[in-house]
Coordinates of C-alpha atoms in Angstrom, one line a residue:
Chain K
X1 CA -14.7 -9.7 17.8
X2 CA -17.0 -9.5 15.1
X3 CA -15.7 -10.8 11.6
X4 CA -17.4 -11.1 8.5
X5 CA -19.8 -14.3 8.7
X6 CA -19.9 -16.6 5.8
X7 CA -23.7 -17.4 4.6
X8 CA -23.5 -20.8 3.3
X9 CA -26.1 -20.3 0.4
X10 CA -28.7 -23.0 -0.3
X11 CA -31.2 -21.2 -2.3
X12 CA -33.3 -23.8 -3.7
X13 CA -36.8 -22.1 -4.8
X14 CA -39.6 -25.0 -3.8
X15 CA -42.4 -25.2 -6.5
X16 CA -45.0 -26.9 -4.4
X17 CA -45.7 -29.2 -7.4
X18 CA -42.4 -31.1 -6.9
X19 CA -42.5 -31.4 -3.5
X20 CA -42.4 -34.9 -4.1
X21 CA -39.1 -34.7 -6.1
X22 CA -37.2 -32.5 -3.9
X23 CA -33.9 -33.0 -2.8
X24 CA -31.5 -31.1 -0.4
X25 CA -29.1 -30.2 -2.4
X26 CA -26.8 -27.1 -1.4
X27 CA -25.7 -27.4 -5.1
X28 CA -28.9 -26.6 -7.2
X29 CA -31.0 -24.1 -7.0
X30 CA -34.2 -24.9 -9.3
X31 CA -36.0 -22.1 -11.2
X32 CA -38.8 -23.4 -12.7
X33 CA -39.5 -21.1 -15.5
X34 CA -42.8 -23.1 -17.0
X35 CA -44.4 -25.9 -17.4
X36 CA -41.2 -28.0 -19.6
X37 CA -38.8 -27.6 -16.4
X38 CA -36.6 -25.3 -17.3
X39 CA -33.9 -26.0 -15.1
X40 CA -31.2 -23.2 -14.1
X41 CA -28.4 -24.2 -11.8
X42 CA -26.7 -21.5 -9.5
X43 CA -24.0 -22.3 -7.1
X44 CA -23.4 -20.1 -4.6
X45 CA -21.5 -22.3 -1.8
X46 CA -19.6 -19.3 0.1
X47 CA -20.4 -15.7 0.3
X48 CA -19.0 -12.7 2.6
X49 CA -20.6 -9.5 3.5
X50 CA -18.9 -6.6 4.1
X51 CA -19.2 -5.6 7.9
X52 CA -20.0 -1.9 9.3
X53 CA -17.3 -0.3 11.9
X54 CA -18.6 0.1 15.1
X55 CA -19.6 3.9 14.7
X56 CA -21.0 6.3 12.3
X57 CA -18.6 7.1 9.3
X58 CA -18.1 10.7 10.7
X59 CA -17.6 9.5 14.3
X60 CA -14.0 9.8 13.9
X61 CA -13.4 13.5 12.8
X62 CA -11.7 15.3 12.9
X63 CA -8.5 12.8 13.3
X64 CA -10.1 10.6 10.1
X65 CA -12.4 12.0 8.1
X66 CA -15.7 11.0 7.0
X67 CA -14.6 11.0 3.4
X68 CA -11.5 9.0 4.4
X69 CA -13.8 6.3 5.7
X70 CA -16.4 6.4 3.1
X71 CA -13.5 6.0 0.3
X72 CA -11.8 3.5 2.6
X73 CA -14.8 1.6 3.6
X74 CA -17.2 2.3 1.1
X75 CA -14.9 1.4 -2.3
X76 CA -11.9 -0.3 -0.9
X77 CA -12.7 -2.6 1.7
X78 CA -16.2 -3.3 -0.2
X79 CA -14.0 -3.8 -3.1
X80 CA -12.3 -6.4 -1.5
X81 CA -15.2 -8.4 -0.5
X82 CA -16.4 -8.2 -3.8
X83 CA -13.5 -9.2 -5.4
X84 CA -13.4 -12.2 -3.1
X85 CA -17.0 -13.2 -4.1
X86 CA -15.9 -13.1 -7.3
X87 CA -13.1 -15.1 -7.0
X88 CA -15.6 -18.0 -5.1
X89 CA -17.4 -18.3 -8.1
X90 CA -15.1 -20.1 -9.6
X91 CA -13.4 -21.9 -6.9
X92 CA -15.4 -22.1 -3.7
X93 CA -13.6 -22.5 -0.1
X94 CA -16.8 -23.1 1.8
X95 CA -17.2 -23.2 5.4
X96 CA -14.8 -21.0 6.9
X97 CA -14.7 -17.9 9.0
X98 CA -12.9 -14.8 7.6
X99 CA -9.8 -15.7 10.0
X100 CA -9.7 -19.5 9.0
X101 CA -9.6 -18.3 5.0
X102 CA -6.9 -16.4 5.4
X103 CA -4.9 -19.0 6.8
X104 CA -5.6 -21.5 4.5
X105 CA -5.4 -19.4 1.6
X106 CA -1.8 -18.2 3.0
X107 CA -1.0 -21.5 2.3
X108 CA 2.2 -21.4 4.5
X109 CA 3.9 -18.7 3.0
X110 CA 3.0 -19.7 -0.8
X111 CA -0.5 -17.8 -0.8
X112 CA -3.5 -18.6 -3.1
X113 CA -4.8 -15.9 -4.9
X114 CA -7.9 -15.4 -2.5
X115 CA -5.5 -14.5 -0.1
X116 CA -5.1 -11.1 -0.6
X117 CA -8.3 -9.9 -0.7
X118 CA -9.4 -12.2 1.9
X119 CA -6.5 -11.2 4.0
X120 CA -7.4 -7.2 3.1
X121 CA -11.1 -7.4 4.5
X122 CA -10.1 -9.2 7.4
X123 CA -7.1 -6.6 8.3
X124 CA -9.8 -3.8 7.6
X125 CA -12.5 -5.6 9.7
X126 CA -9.9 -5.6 12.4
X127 CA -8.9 -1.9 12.1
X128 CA -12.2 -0.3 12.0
X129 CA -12.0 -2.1 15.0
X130 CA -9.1 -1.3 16.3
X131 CA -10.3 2.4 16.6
X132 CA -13.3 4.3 18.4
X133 CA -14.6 7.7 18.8
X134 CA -12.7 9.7 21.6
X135 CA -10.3 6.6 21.7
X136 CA -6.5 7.0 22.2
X137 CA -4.9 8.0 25.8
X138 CA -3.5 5.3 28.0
X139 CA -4.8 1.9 28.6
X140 CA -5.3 0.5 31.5
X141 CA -5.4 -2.8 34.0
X142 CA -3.9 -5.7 32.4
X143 CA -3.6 -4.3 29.1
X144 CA -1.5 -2.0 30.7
X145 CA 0.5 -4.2 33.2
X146 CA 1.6 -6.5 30.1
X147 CA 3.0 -3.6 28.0
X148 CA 4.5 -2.1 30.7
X149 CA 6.0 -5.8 31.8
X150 CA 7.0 -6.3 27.8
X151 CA 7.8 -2.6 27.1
X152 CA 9.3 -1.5 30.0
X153 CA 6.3 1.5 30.0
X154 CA 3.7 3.3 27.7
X155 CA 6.0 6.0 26.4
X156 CA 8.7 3.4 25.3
X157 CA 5.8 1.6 23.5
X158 CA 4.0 4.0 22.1
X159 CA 7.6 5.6 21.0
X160 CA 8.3 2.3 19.5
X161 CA 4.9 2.1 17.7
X162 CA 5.4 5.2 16.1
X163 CA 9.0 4.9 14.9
X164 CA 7.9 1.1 13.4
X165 CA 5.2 3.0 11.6
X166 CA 7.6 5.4 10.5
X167 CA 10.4 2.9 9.1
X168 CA 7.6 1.3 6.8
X169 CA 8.6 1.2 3.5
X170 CA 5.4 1.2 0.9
X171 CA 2.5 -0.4 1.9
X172 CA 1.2 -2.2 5.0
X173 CA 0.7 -2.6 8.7
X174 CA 1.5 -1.9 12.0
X175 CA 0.4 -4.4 14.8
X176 CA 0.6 -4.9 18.7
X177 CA 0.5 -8.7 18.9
X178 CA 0.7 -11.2 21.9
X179 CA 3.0 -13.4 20.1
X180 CA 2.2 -16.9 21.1
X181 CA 5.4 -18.4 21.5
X182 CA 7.4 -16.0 22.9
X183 CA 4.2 -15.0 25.3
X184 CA 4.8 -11.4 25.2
X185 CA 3.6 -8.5 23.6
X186 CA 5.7 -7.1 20.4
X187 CA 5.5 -4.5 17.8
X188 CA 5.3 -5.9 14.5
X189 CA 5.3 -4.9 11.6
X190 CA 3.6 -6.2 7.9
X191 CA 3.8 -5.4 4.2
X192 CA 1.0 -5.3 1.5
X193 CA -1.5 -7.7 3.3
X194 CA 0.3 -9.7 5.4
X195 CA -1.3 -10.6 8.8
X196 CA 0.2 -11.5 12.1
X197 CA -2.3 -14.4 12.1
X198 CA -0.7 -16.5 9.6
X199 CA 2.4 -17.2 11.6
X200 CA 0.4 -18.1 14.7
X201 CA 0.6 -15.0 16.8
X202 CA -2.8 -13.0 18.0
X203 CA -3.4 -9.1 16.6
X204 CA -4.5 -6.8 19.4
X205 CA -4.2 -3.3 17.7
X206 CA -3.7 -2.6 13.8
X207 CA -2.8 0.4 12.0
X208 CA -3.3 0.7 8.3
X209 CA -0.4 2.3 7.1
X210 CA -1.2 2.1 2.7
X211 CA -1.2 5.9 2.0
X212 CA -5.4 5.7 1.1
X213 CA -5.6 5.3 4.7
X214 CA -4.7 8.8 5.6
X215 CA -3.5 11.2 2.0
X216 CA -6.8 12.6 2.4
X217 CA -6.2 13.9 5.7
X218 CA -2.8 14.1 5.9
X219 CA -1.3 14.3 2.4
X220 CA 2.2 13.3 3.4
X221 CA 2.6 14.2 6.8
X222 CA 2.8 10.2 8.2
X223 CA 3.6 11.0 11.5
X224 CA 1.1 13.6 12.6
X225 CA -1.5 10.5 10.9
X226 CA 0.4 7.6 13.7
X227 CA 0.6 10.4 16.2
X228 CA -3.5 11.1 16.4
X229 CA -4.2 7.5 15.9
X230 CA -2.6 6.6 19.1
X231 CA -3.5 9.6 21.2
X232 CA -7.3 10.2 19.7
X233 CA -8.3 7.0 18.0
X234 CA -6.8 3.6 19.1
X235 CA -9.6 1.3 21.2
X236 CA -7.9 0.5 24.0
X237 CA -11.7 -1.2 24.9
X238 CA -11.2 -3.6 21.5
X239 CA -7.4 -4.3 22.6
X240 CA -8.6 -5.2 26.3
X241 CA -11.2 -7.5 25.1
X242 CA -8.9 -8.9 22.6
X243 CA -6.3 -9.5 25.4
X244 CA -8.7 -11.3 27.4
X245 CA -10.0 -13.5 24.4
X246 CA -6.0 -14.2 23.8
X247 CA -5.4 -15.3 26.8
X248 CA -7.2 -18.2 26.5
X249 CA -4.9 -19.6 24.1
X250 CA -1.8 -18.3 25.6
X251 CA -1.1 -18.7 29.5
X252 CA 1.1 -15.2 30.6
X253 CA 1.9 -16.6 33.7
X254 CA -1.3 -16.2 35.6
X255 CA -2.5 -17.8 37.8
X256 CA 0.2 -18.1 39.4
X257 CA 0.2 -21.2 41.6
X258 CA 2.3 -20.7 45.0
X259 CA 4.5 -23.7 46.0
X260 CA 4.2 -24.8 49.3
Chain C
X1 CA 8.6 30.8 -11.5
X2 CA 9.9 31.4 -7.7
X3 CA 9.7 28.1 -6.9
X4 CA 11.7 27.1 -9.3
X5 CA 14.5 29.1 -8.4
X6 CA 14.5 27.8 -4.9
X7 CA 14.4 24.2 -6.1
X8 CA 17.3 24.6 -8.8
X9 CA 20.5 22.3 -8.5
X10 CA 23.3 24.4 -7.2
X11 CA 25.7 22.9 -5.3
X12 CA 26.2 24.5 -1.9
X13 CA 29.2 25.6 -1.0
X14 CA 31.5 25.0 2.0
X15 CA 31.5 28.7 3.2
X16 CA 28.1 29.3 3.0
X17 CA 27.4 25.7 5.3
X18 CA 24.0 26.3 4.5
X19 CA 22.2 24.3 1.3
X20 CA 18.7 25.5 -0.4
X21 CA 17.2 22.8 1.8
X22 CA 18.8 23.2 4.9
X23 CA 15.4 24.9 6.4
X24 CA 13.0 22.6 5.2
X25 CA 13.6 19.7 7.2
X26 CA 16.0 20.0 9.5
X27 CA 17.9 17.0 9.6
X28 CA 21.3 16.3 7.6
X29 CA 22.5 20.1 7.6
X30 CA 26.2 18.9 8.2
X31 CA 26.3 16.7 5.4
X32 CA 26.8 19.7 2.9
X33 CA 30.3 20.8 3.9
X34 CA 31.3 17.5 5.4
X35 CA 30.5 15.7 2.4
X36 CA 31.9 18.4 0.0
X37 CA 35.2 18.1 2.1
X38 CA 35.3 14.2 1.7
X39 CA 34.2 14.7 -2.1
X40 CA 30.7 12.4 -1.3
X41 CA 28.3 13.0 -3.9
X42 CA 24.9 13.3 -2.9
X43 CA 21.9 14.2 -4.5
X44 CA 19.9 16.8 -5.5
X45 CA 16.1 17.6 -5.9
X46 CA 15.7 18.3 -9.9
X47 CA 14.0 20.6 -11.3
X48 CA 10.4 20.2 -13.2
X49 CA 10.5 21.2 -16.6
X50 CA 7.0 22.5 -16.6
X51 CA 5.1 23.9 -13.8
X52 CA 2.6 21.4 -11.5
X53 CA -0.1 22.9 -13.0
X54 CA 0.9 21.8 -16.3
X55 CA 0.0 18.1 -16.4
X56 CA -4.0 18.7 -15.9
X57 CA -6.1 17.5 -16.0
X58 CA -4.7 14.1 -16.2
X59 CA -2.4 14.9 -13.2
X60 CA -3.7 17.5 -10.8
X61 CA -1.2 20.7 -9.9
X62 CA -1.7 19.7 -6.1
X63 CA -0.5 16.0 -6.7
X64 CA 2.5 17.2 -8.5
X65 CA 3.3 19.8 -5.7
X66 CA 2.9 17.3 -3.3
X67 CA 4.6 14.3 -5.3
X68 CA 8.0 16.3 -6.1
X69 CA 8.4 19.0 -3.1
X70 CA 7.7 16.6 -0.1
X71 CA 7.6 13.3 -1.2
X72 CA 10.5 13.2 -3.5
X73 CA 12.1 15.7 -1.8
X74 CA 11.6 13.6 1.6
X75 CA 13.7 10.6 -0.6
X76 CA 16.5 13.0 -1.9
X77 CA 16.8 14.0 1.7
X78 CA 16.7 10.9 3.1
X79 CA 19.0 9.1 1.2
X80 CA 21.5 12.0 1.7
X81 CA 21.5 11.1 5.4
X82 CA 21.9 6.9 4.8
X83 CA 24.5 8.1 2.8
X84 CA 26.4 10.0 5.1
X85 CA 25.9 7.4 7.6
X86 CA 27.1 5.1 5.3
X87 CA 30.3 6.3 4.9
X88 CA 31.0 7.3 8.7
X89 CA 30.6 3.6 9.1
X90 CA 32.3 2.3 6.2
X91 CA 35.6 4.7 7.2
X92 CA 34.8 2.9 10.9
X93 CA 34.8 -0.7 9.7
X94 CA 31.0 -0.5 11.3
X95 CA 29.9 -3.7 9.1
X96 CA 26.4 -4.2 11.0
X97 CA 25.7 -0.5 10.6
X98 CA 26.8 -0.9 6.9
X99 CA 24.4 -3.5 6.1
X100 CA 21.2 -2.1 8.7
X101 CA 21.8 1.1 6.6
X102 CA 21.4 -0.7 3.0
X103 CA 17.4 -0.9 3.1
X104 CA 17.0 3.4 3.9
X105 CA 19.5 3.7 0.7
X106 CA 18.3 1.1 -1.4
X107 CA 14.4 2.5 -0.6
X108 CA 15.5 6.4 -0.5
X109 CA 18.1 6.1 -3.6
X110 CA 15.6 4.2 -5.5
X111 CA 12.8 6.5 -4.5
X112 CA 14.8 9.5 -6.1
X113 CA 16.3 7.7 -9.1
X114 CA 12.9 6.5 -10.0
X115 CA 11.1 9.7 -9.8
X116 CA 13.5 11.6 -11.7
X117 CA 12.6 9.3 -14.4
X118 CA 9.2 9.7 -13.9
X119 CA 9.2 14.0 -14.1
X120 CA 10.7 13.6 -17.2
X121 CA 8.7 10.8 -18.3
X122 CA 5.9 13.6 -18.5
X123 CA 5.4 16.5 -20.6
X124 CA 2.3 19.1 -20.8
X125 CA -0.1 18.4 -24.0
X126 CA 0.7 21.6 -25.4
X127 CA 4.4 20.6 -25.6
X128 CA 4.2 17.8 -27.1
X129 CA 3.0 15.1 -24.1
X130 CA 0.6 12.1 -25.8
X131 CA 2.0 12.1 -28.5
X132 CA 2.4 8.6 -30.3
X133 CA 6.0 7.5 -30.4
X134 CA 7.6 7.3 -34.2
X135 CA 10.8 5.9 -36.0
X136 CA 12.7 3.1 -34.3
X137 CA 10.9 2.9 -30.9
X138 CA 7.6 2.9 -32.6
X139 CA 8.9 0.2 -34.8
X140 CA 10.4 -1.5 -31.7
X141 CA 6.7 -1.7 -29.8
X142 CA 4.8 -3.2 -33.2
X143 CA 7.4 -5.5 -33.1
X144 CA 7.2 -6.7 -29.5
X145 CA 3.5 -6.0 -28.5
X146 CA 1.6 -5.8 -31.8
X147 CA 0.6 -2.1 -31.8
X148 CA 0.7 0.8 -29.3
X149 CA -2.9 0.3 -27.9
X150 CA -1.8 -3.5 -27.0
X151 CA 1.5 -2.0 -24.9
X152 CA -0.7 0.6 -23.2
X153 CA -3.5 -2.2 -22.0
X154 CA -1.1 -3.9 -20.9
X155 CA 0.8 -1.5 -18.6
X156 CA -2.3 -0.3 -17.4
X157 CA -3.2 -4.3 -17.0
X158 CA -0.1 -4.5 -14.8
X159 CA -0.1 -1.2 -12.6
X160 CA -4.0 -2.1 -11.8
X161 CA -3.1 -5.2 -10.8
X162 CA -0.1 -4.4 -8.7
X163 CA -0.6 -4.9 -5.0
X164 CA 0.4 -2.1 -2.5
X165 CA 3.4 0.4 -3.9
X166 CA 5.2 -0.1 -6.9
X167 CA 6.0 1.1 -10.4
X168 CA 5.2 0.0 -13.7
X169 CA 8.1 0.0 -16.4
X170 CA 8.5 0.1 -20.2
X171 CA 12.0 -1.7 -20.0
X172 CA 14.2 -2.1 -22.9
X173 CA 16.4 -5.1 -22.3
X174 CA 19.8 -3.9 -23.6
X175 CA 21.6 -7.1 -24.3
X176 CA 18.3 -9.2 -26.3
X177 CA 17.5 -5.7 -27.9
X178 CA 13.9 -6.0 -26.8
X179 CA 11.1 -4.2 -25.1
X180 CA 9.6 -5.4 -22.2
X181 CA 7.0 -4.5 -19.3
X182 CA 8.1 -5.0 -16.0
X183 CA 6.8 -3.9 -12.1
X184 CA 8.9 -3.5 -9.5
X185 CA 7.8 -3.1 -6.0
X186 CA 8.2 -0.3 -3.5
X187 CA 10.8 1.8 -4.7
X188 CA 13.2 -0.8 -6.2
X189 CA 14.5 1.0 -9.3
X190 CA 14.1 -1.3 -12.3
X191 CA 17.5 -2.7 -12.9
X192 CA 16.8 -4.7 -9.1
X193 CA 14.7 -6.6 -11.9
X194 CA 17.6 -7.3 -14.3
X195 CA 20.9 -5.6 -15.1
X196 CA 20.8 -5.1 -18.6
X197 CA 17.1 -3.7 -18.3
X198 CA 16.9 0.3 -19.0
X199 CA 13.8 2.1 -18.4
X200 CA 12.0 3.9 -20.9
X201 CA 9.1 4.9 -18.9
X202 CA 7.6 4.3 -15.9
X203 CA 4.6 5.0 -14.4
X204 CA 4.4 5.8 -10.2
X205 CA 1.5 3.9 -9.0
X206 CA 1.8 4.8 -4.9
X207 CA -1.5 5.7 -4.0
X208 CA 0.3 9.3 -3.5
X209 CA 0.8 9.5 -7.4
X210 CA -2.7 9.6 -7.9
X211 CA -5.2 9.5 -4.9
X212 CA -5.9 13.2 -4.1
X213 CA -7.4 13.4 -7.6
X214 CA -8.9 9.5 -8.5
X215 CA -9.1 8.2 -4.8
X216 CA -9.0 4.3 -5.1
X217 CA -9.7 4.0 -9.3
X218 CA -6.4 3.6 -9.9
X219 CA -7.8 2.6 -13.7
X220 CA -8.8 6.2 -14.3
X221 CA -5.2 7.4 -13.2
X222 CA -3.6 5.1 -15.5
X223 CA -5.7 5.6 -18.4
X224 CA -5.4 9.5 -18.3
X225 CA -1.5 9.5 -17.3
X226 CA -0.7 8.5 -21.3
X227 CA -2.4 11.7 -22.6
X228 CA 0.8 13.2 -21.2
X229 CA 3.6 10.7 -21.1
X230 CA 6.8 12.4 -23.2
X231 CA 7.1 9.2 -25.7
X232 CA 10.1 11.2 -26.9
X233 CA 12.0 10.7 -24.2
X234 CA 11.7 7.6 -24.4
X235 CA 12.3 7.7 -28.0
X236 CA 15.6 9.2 -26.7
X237 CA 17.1 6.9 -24.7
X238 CA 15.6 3.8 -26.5
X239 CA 17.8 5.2 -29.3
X240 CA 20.8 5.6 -27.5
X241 CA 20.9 2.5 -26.0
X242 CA 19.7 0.2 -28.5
X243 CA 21.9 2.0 -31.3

């Protein structure tokens, strides 16, 4: 699963007459402008780039346009990243991956005030994800086995999907999550930016449900947005290797060991 | 214009069983006699006192289409169904049904009282929409904000920074006599933020209020929305309830 690498940022610009006096220091970069040393000081300890989706931007029409995505990847999600960078200039967190920011930033349910926009490019890294040209239809081996074990079969699911989708009120998401604990699969369902990830449970499928995700296509008809999603767009291929990546950290019964 | 006469306030009858909305939608078609017969009073789509073309271009004519005949419409609707659920359930003793049905009301009731605010909260330019507000609530805003300009920056300082749905609010609070800008979230209508607070004027800032026309610069939207916010409504109820 790709997320959005941080580049720790050590610039230090090397003037080959003070090779002598250099020191590693991830905390100054030195600009020598001429011959009196004047010294200018950048930090830049944590920095995010915004990531591509896995396709071209029209590779989803006609379900999502490629205005939709250019708007919705282009200005929002980039607006998030940028925002974030902004926000590390004044108070770096350095060293983490996208996933392990949002969780400290969430702060246990008091967040920080990176936490929304590092919480927004990470749900958005994840969706663009979450979706692939000529995606949608059925899933299949164990993907399938566990929602029909935790669903009882696809229809109920996907019914269940939908009608969680609908009953959002404002903004937010829609996820398919192995929950951890309970070692199951669940519908779940998230407001604003609120990821599953915070509480310990592991996102398989997301669905961006803020209205800039589909007014342009869809003006307000929600449901025929949720209904192409999961019969034209969802990766079933991203949720599969999701699953398989999950269930290293939670055991769903296999292997199961026979007792003699 | 025709639209308007298919989206005027007339109380259906029980003979007729058939409201003005019964075919767009489909669902609660019963509740009209039913509830006429039990005397439960539910709401009603009103009328725009200016046509959706009227607001641009601060406000496009296809955002106010959208934004009163399906959205708010979809509210009115809604909440005329939670209600009628509601009280099948209440006259049951249903207590879990009572309470799983509070959220659809509280979002669907607040969706329709807020926006009926909000249509007349707006007014064409050529009838008077922009203009500054005079008298006592122009007094009022010097007093509590410093000058007009000041109150606008900082509504639009609060809708931009608002995160997901909500609404922006010039709030008079009745019983301390002042003004006050508030946000509420989703579709809570603003006294969920204080009992004695009375809205003056609020501004929708769902992405549907604005996105067709600005996309994601929700700035623009809110900068352009004052050249045609009706200040003397405002002027209105600040008056009556301050008097």
């Amino acid at each position: 699963m790709a997320m959005a690498l941080p580049l720790a940022y050590a610039s230090s610009v090397v003037n080959p007459f003070e090779a002598g006096r250099l020191s590693f220091s991830t905390k100054a970069t030195k600009h020598k402008k001429h011959m009196y040393q004047f010294r200018k000081v950048t930090k830049v300890l944590a920095y995010y780039g915004l990531t591509n989706p896995p396709y071209k931007l029209d590779a989803l029409e006609p379900y999502m346009s490629r205005r939709t995505l250019e708007l919705h990847w282009g200005n929002i999600h980039r607006g998030y990243v940028d925002s974030l960078n902004k926000q590390f200039a004044n108070r770096p967190l350095y060293g983490c991956t996208m996933e392990e920011l949002m969780k400290t930033t969430f702060n246990n349910g008091n967040p920080l005030p990176e936490y929304n926009n590092a919480a927004e490019v990470w749900n958005h890294d994840f969706f663009w994800e979450s979706m692939q040209p000529n995606g949608g239809r059925l899933p299949w081996g164990g993907v399938l086995d566990q929602i029909e074990k935790d669903f009882g079969s696809f229809s109920k699911f996907r019914d269940e999907f939908v009608h969680s989708a609908m009953m959002l009120f404002g903004s937010g998401w829609v996820w398919l999550v192995l929950k951890t604990n309970e070692r199951r699969l669940s519908i779940v369902r998230t407001s604003n930016a609120v990821c599953p990830l915070v509480w310990g449970d592991i996102p398989v499928i997301s669905l961006d449900m803020w209205e800039h995700a589909y007014y342009l296509d869809y003006k307000d008809d929600v449901s025929k947005y949720v209904d192409n999603f999961m019969d034209h767009l969802v990766s079933w291929h991203s949720a599969t290797a999701r699953m398989v990546r999950a269930e290293a950290f939670v055991n769903l019964g296999e292997p199961k060991i026979p007792v003699a | 214009m025709a639209l308007r006469a298919l989206l005027t306030k007339r109380a259906p009858t029980l003979a007729s069983g058939l409201g003005p909305f019964a075919s767009a939608g489909g669902s609660g078609t019963g509740w009209q006699g039913l509830c006429h017969a039990r005397g439960l009073k539910v709401a009603a789509l009103p009328d725009l006192e200016y046509d959706y073309g009227a607001l641009a271009p601060a406000i496009s004519g296809e955002i106010m289409r959208l934004h009163h005949q399906k959205h708010h419409k979809a509210y009115v609707s809604n909440y005329n169904d939670a209600l009628e659920k509601l009280d099948a359930a209440m006259a049951k003793g249903d207590v879990a049904a009572v309470v799983r049905l509070q959220s659809a009301i509280k979002f669907n009731g607040g969706g329709h009282i807020n926006h009926t605010i909000f249509w007349k909260n707006l007014k064409p330019v050529n009838e008077g929409g922009g203009e500054p507000p005079h008298a006592t609530l122009g007094w009022a805003i010097d007093t509590d904000f410093g000058s007009l300009e000041a109150l606008v920056q900082k509504m639009n300082a609060e809708g931009a920074a608002l995160q997901g749905s909500g609404w922006v609010w010039l709030a008079l609070d009745k019983e301390r006599k002042k003004l006050l800008v508030e946000t509420t979230a989703n579709q809570d209508p603003l006294v969920t933020k204080g009992a004695n607070l009375v809205p003056l004027l609020g501004i929708d800032v769902w992405e549907h209020a604005y996105y067709l026309q600005y996309k994601n610069v929700k700035p623009d939207y809110l900068k352009n929305i004052w050249k045609v916010m009706n200040w003397k409504y405002a002027s209105e109820v600040y008056d009556s309830e301050a008097a």
